[in-house]
Coordinates of N, CA and C in Angstrom, one line a residue:
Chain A
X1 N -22.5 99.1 -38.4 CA -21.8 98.7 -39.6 C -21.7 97.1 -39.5
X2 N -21.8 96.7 -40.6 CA -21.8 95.0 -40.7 C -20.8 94.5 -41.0
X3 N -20.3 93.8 -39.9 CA -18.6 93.3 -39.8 C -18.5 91.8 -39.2
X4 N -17.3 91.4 -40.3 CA -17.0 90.0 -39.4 C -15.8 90.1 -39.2
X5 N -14.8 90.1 -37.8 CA -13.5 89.8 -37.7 C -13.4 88.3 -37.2
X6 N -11.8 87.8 -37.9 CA -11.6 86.8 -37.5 C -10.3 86.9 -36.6
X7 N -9.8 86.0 -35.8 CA -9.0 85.6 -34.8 C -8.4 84.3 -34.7
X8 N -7.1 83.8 -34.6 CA -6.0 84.7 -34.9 C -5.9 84.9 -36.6
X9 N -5.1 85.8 -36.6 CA -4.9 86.3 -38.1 C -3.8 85.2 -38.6
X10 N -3.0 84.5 -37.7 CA -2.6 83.5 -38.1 C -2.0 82.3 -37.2
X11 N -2.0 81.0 -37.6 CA -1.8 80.0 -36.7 C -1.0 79.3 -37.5
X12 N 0.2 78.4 -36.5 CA 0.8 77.4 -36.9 C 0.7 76.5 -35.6
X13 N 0.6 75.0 -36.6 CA 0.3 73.8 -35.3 C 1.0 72.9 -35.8
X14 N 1.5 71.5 -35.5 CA 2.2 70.7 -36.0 C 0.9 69.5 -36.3
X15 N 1.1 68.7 -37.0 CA -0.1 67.6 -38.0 C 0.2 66.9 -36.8
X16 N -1.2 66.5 -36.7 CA -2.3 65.4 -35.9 C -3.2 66.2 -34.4
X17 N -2.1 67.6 -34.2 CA -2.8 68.7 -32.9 C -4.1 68.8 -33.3
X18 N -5.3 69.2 -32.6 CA -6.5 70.1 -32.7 C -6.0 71.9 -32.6
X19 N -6.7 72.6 -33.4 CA -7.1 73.8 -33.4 C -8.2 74.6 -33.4
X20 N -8.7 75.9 -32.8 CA -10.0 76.3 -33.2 C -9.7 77.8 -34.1
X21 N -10.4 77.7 -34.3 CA -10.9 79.6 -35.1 C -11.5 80.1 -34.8
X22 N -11.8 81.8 -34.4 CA -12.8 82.1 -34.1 C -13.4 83.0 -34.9
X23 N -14.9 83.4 -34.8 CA -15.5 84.2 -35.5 C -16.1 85.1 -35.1
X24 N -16.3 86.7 -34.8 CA -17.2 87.6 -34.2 C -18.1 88.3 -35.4
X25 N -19.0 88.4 -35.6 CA -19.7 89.2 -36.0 C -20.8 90.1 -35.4
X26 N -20.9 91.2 -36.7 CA -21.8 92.5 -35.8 C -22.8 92.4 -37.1
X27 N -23.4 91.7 -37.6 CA -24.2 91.7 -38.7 C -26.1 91.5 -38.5
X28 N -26.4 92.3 -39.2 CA -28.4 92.0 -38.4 C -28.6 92.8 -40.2
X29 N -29.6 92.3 -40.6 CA -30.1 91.0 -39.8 C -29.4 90.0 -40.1
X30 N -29.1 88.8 -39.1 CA -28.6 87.6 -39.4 C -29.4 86.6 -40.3
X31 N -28.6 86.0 -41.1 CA -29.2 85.0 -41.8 C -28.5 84.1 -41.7
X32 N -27.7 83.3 -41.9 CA -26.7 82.7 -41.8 C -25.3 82.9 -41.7
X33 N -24.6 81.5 -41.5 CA -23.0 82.1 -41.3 C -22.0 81.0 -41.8
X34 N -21.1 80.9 -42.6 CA -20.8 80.1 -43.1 C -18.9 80.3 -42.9
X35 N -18.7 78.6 -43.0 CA -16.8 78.8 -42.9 C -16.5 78.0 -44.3
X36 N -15.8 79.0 -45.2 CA -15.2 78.2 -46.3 C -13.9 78.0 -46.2
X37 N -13.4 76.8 -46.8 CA -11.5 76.7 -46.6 C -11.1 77.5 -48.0
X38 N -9.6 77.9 -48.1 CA -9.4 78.5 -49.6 C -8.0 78.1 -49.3
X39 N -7.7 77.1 -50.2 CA -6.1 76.7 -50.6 C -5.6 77.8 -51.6
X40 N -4.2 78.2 -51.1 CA -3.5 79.5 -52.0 C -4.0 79.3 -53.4
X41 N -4.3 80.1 -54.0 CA -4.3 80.5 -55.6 C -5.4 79.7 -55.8
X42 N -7.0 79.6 -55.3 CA -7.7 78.4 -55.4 C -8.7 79.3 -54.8
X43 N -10.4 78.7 -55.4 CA -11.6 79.4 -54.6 C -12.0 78.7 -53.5
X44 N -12.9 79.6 -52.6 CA -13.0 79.0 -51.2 C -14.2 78.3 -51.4
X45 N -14.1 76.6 -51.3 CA -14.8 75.5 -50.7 C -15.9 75.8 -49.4
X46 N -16.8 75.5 -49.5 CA -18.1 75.6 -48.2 C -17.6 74.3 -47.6
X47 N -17.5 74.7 -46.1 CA -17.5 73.4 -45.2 C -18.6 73.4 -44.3
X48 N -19.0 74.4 -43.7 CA -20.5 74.4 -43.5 C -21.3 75.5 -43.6
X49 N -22.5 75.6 -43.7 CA -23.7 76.4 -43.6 C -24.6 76.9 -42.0
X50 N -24.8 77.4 -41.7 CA -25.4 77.4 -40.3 C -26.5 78.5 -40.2
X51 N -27.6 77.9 -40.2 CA -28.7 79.1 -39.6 C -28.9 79.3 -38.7
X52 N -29.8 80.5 -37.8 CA -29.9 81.2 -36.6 C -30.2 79.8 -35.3
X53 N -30.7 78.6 -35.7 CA -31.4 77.8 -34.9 C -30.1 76.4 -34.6
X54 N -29.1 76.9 -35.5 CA -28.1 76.0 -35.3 C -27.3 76.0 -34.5
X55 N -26.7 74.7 -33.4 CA -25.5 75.9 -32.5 C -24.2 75.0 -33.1
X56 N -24.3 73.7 -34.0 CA -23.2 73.0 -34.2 C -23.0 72.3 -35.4
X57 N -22.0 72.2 -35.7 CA -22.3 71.4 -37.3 C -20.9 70.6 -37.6
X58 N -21.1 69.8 -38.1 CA -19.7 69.1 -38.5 C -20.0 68.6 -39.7
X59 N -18.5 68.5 -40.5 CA -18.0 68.0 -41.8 C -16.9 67.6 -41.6
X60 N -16.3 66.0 -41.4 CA -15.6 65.2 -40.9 C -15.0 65.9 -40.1
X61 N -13.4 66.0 -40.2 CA -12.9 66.4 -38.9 C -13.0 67.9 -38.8
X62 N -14.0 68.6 -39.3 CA -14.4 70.2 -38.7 C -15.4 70.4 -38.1
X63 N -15.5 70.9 -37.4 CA -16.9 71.0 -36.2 C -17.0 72.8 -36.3
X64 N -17.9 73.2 -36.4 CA -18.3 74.2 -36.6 C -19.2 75.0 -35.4
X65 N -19.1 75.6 -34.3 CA -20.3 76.4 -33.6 C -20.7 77.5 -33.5
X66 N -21.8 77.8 -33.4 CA -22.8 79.5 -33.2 C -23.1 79.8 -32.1
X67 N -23.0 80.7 -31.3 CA -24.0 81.3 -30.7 C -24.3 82.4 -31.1
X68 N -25.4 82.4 -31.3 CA -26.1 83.6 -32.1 C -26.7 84.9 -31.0
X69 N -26.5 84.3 -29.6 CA -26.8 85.6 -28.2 C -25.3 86.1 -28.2
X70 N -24.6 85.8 -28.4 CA -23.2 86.1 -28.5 C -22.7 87.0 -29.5
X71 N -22.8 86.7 -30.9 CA -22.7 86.5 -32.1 C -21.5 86.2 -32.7
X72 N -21.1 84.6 -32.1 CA -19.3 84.3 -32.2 C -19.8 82.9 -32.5
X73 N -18.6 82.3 -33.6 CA -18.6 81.2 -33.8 C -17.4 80.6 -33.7
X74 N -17.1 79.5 -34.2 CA -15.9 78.9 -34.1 C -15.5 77.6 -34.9
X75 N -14.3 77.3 -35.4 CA -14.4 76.2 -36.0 C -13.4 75.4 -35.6
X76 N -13.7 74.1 -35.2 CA -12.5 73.5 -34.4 C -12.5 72.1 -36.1
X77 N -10.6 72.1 -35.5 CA -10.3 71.2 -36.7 C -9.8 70.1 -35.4
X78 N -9.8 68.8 -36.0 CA -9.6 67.6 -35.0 C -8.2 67.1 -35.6
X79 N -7.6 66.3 -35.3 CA -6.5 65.7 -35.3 C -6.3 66.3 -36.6
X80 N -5.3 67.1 -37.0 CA -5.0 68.6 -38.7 C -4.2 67.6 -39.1
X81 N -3.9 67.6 -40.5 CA -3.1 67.0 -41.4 C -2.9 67.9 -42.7
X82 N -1.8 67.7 -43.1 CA -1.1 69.2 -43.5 C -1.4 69.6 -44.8
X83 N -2.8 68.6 -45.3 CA -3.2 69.4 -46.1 C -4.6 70.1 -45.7
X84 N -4.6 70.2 -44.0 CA -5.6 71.6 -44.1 C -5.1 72.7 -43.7
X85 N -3.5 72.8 -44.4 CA -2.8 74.0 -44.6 C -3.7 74.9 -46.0
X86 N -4.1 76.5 -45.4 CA -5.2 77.1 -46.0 C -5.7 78.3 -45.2
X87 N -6.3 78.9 -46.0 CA -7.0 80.0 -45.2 C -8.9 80.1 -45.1
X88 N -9.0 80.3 -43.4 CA -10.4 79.4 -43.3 C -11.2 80.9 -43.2
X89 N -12.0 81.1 -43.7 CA -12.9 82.0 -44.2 C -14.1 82.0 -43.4
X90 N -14.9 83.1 -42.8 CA -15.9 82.7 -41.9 C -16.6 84.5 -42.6
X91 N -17.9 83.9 -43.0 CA -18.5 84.5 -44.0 C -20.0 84.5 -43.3
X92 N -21.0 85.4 -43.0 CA -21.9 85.8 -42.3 C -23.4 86.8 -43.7
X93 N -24.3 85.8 -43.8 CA -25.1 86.4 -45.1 C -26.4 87.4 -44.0
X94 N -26.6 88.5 -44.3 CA -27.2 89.4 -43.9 C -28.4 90.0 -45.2
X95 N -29.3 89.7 -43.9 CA -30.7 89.5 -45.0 C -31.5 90.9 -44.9
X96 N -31.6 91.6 -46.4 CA -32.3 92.6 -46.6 C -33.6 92.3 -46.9
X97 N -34.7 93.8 -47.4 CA -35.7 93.9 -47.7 C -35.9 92.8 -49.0
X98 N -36.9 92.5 -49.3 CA -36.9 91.7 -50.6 C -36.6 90.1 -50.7
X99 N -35.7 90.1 -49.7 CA -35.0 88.8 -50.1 C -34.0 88.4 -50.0
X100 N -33.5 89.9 -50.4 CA -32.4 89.9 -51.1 C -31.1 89.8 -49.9
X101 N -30.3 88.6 -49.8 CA -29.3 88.6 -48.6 C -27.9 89.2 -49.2
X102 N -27.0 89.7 -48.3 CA -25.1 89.8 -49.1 C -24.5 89.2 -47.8
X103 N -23.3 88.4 -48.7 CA -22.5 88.1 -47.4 C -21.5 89.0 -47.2
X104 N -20.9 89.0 -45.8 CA -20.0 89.8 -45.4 C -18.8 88.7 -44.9
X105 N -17.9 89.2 -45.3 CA -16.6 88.2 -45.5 C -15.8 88.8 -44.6
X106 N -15.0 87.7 -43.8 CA -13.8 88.1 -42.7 C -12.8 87.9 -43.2
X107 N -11.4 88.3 -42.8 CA -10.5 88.6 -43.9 C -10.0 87.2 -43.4
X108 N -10.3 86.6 -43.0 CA -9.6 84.9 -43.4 C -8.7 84.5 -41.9
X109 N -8.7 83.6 -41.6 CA -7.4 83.1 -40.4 C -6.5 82.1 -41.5
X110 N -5.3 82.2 -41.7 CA -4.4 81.6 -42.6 C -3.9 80.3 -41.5
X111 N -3.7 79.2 -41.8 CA -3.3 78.2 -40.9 C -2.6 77.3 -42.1
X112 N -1.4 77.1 -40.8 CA -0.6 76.5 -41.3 C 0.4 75.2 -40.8
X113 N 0.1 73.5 -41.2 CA 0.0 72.7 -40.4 C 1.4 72.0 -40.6
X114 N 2.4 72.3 -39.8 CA 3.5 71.5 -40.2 C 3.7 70.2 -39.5
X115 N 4.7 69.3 -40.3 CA 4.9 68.0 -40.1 C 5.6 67.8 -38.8
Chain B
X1 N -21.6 66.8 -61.4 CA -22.3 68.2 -62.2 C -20.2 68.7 -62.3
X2 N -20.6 69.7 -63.2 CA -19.4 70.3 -63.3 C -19.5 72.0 -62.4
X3 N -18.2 72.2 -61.9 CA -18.2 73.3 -61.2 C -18.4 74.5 -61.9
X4 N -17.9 75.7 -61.2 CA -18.0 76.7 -62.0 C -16.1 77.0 -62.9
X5 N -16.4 77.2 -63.9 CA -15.4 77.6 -64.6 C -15.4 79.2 -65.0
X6 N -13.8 79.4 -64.4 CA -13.5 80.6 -65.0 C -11.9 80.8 -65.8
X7 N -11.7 81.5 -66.8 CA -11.0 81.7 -67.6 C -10.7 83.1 -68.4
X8 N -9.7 83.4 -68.4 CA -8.2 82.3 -68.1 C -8.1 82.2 -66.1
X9 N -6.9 81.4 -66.4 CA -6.7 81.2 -64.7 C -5.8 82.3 -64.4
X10 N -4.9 82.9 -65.6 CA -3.5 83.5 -65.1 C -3.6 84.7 -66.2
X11 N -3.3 86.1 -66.0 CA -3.7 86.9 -67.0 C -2.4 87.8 -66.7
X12 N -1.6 87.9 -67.6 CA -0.8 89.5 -67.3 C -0.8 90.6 -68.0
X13 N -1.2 92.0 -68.0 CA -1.3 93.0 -68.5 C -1.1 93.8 -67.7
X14 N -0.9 95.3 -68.7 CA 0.0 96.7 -68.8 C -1.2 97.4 -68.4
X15 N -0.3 98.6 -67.8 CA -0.9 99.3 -67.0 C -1.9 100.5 -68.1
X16 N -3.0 100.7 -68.1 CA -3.7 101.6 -69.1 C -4.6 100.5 -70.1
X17 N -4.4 99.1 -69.6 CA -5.3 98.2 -71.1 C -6.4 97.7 -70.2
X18 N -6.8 97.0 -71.0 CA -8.2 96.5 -70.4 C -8.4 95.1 -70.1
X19 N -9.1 94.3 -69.7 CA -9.2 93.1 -69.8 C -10.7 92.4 -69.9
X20 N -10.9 91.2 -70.2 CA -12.1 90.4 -70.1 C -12.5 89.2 -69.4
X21 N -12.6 88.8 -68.0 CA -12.6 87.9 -67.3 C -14.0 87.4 -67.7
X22 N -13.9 85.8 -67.6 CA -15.1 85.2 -67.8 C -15.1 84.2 -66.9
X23 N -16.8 84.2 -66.3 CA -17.3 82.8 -65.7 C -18.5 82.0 -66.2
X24 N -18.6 80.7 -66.3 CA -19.5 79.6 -66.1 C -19.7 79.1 -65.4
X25 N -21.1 79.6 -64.8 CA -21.6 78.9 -63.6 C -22.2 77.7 -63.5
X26 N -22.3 77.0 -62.5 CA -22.7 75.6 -62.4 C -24.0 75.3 -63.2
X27 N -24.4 74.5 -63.8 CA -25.3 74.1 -65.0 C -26.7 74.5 -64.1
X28 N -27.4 75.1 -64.6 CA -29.1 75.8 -63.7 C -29.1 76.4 -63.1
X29 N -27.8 76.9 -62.6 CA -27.5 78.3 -61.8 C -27.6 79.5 -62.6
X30 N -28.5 80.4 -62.3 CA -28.7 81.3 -62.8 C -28.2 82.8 -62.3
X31 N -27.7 83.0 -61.4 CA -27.0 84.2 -60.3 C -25.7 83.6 -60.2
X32 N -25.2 84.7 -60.9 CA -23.5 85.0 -60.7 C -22.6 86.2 -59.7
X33 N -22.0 85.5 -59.3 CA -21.4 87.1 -58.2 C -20.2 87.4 -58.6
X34 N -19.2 88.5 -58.6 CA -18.1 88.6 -58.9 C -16.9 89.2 -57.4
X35 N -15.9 88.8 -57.2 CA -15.6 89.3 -55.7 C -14.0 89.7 -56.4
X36 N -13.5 90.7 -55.9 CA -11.6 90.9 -55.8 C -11.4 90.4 -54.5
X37 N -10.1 89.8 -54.7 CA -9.6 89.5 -53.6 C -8.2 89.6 -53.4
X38 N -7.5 90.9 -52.3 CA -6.4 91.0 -52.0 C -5.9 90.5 -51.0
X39 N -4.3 90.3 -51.3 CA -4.1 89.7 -49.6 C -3.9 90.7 -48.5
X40 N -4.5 90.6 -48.1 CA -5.0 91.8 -46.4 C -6.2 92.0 -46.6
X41 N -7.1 91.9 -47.6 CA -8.4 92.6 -47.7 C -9.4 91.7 -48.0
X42 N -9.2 90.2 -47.7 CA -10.4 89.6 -48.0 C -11.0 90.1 -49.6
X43 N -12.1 89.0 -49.4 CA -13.2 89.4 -50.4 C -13.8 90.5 -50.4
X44 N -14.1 91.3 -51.7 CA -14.6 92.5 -51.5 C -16.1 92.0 -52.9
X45 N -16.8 92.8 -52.6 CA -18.0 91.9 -53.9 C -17.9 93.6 -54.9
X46 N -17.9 92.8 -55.9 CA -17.9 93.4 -57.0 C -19.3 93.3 -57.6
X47 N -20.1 92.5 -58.3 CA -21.7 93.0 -58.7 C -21.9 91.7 -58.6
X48 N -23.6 91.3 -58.9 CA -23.8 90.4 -59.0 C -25.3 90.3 -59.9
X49 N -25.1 89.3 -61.0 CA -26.2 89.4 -62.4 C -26.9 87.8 -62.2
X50 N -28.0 88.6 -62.5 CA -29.3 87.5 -62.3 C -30.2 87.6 -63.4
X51 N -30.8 86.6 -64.2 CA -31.3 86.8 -65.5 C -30.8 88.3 -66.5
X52 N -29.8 87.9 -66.5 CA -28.7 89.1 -67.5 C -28.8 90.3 -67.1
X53 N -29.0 90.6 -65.6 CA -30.0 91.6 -65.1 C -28.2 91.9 -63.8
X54 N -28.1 93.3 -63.9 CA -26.9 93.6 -62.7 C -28.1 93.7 -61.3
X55 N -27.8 92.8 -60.5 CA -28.9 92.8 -59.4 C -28.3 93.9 -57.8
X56 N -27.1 93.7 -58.1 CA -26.2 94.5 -56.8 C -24.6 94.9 -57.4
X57 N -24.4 95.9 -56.9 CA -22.9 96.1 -56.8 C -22.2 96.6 -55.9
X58 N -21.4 96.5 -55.9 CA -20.8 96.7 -54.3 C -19.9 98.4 -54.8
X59 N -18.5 98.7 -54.3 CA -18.3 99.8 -53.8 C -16.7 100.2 -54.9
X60 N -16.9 99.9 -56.3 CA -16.0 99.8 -56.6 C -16.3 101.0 -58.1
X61 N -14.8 101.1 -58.5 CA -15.2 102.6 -59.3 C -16.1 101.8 -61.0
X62 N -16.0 102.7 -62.2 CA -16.6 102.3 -63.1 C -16.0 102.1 -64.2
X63 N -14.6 101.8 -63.8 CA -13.6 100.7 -64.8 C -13.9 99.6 -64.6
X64 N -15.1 98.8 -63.4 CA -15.1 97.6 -63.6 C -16.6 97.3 -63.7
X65 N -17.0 96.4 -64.6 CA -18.4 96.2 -65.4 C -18.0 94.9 -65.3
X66 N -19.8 94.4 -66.1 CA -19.8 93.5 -65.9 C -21.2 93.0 -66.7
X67 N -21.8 91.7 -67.4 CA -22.6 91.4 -68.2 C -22.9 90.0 -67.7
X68 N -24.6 89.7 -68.4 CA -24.2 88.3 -68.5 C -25.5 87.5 -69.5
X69 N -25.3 86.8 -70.0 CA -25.3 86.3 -70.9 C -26.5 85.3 -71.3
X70 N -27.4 85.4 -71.7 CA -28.5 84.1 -71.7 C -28.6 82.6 -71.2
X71 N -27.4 82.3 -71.0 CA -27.1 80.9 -70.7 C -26.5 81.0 -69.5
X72 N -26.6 82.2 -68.7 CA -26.1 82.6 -67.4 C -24.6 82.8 -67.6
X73 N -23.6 82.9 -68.4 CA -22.3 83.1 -68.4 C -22.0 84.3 -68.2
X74 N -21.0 84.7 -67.6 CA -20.9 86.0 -67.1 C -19.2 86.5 -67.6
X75 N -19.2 87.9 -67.8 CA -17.8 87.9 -68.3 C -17.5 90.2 -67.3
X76 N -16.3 89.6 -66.9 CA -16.5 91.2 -66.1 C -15.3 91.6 -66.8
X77 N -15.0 93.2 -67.1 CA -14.5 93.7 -67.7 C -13.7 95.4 -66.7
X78 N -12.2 95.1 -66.7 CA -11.8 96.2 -66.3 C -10.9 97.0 -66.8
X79 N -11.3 98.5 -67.4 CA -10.5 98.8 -68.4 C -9.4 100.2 -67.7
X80 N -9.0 100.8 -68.8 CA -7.5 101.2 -67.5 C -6.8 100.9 -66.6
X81 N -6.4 99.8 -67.2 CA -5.6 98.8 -65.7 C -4.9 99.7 -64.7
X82 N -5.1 99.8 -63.5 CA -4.1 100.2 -62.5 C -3.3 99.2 -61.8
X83 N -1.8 99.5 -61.0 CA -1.5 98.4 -60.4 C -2.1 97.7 -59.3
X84 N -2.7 98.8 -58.7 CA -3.9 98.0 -58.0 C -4.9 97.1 -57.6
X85 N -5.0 97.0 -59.4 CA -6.2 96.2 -59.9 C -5.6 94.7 -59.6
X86 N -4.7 94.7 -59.6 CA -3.7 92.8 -59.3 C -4.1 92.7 -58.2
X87 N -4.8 91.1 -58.3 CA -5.5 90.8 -57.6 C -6.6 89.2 -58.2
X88 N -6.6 88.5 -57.2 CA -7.1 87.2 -57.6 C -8.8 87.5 -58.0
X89 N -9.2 87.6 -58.7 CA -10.7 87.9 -59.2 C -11.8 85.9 -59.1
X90 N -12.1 86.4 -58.4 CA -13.3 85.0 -58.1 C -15.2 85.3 -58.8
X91 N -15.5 84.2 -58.7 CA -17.1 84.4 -59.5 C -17.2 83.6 -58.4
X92 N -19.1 83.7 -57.8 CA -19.5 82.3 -57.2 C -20.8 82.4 -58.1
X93 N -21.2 81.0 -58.3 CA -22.6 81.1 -58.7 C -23.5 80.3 -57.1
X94 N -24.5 80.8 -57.6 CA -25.6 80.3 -57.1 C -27.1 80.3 -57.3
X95 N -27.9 79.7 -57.4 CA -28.7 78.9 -57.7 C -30.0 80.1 -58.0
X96 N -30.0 81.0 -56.9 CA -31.3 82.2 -56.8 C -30.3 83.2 -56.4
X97 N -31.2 84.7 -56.7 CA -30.1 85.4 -56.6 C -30.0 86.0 -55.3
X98 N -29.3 87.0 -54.9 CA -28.9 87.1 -53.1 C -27.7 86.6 -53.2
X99 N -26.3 87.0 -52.7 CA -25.7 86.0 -52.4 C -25.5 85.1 -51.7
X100 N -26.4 85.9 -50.7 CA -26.6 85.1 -49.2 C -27.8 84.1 -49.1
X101 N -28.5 84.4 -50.1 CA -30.2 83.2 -49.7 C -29.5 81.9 -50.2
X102 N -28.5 81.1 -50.8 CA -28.3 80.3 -51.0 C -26.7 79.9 -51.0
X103 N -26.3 78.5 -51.1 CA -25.1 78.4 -51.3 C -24.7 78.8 -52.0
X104 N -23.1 79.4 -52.3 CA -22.4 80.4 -53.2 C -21.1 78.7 -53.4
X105 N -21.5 78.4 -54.5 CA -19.8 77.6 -54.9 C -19.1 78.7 -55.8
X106 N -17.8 79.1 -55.4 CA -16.9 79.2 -56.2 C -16.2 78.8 -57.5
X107 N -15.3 79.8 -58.2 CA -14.6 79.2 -59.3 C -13.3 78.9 -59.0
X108 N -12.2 78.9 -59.5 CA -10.8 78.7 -59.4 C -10.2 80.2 -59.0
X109 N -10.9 81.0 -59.4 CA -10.1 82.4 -59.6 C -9.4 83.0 -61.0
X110 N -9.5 83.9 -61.4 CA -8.5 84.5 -62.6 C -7.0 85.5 -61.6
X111 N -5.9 84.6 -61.7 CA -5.0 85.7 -61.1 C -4.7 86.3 -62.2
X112 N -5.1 88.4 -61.7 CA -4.4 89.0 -62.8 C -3.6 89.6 -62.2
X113 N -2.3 89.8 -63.1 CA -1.1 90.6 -62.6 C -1.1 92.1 -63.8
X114 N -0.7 93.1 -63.3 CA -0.8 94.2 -63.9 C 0.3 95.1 -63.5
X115 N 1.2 95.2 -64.6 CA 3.2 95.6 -64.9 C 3.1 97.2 -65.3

């Protein structure tokens, strides 16, 4: 069955700490794997994209990794500032016959950066 | 370019009525997806229309439909409200259809509440 859990279900850090996220998936076939942010009451933003050949990716202070022999990713935030208080989304596109890919969605790590 | 727009943002209705959510997807985007989203349950995908055509649906009953429109506009429809149904409703468009062969941007969400 094609699953993404995420870890921890929830975090609190105080503004300017680093944090990571993690991501596990059981999804094949793999196509990509993606981390979107989602501020309360708001759609989730793409921070990055990652294909099977990628192992790292960054979008200013988020850094993004794969290992795809593993099938765990992770997304480290660098010095946080409290407006990347949100819920980070780590989203895994699984490619069928045709073409045709669906993503599988993890139910979110909520983080929350206080002053 | 302008995002995807959906409307209304904020919806409240009675339990047994129906409703009509709409999205506008990013200008040349032709594939629209529709997702619920509860808190504890992540994104769940609701269908997804590709030249006015329903290309996929996911696992939900047949109070909730959905159309779309020559100009790519898409409007989902769920009738017999249950309280259940409350829940932030999202669109993403993207560019080809799959949700996964390409980037998915988001809308704002329609929060509906249902009394």
């Amino acid at each position: 069955k094609n699953q993404v859990e995420q870890s921890p279900q929830s975090l609190i850090i105080l503004e300017g700490k680093n944090c990571t996220l993690q991501c596990n998936y059981t999804v094949s076939p793999f196509s990509n794997l993606r981390w979107y942010k989602q501020d309360t009451g708001r759609g989730p933003v793409s921070l990055t994209i990652m294909t099977f050949s990628e192992n790292t990716k960054s979008n200013g202070r988020y850094t993004a990794t794969l290992d795809a022999d593993t099938k765990q990713s992770s997304l480290h935030i660098t010095a946080s500032q409290l407006s990347d208080s949100a819920s980070y989304i780590c989203v895994v596109s699984a490619g069928f016959s045709g073409g045709y890919n669906k993503l599988i969605f993890g139910a979110g790590t909520r983080l929350a950066v206080h002053p | 370019k302008a995002g995807v727009t959906q409307t209304p943002r904020y919806l409240i209705k009675t339990r047994g009525q129906q409703v009509t959510l709409s999205c506008s997807p990013i200008s040349g985007h032709r594939s629209v997806s529709w997702y619920q989203q509860t808190p504890g349950q992540g994104l769940q995908f609701l269908f997804e229309y590709f030249s006015e055509t329903q290309r996929n649906k996911g696992n939900f009953p047949g109070r909730f439909s959905g159309r779309q429109f020559s100009n790519s506009r898409s409007e989902m429809n769920v009738s017999t409200l249950e309280l259940g149904d409350s829940a932030l409703y999202l669109c993403a468009s993207t560019l080809k259809p799959g949700q996964g062969n390409t980037e998915a941007f988001f809308g704002q969400g329609t929060r509906l509440t249902v009394v």
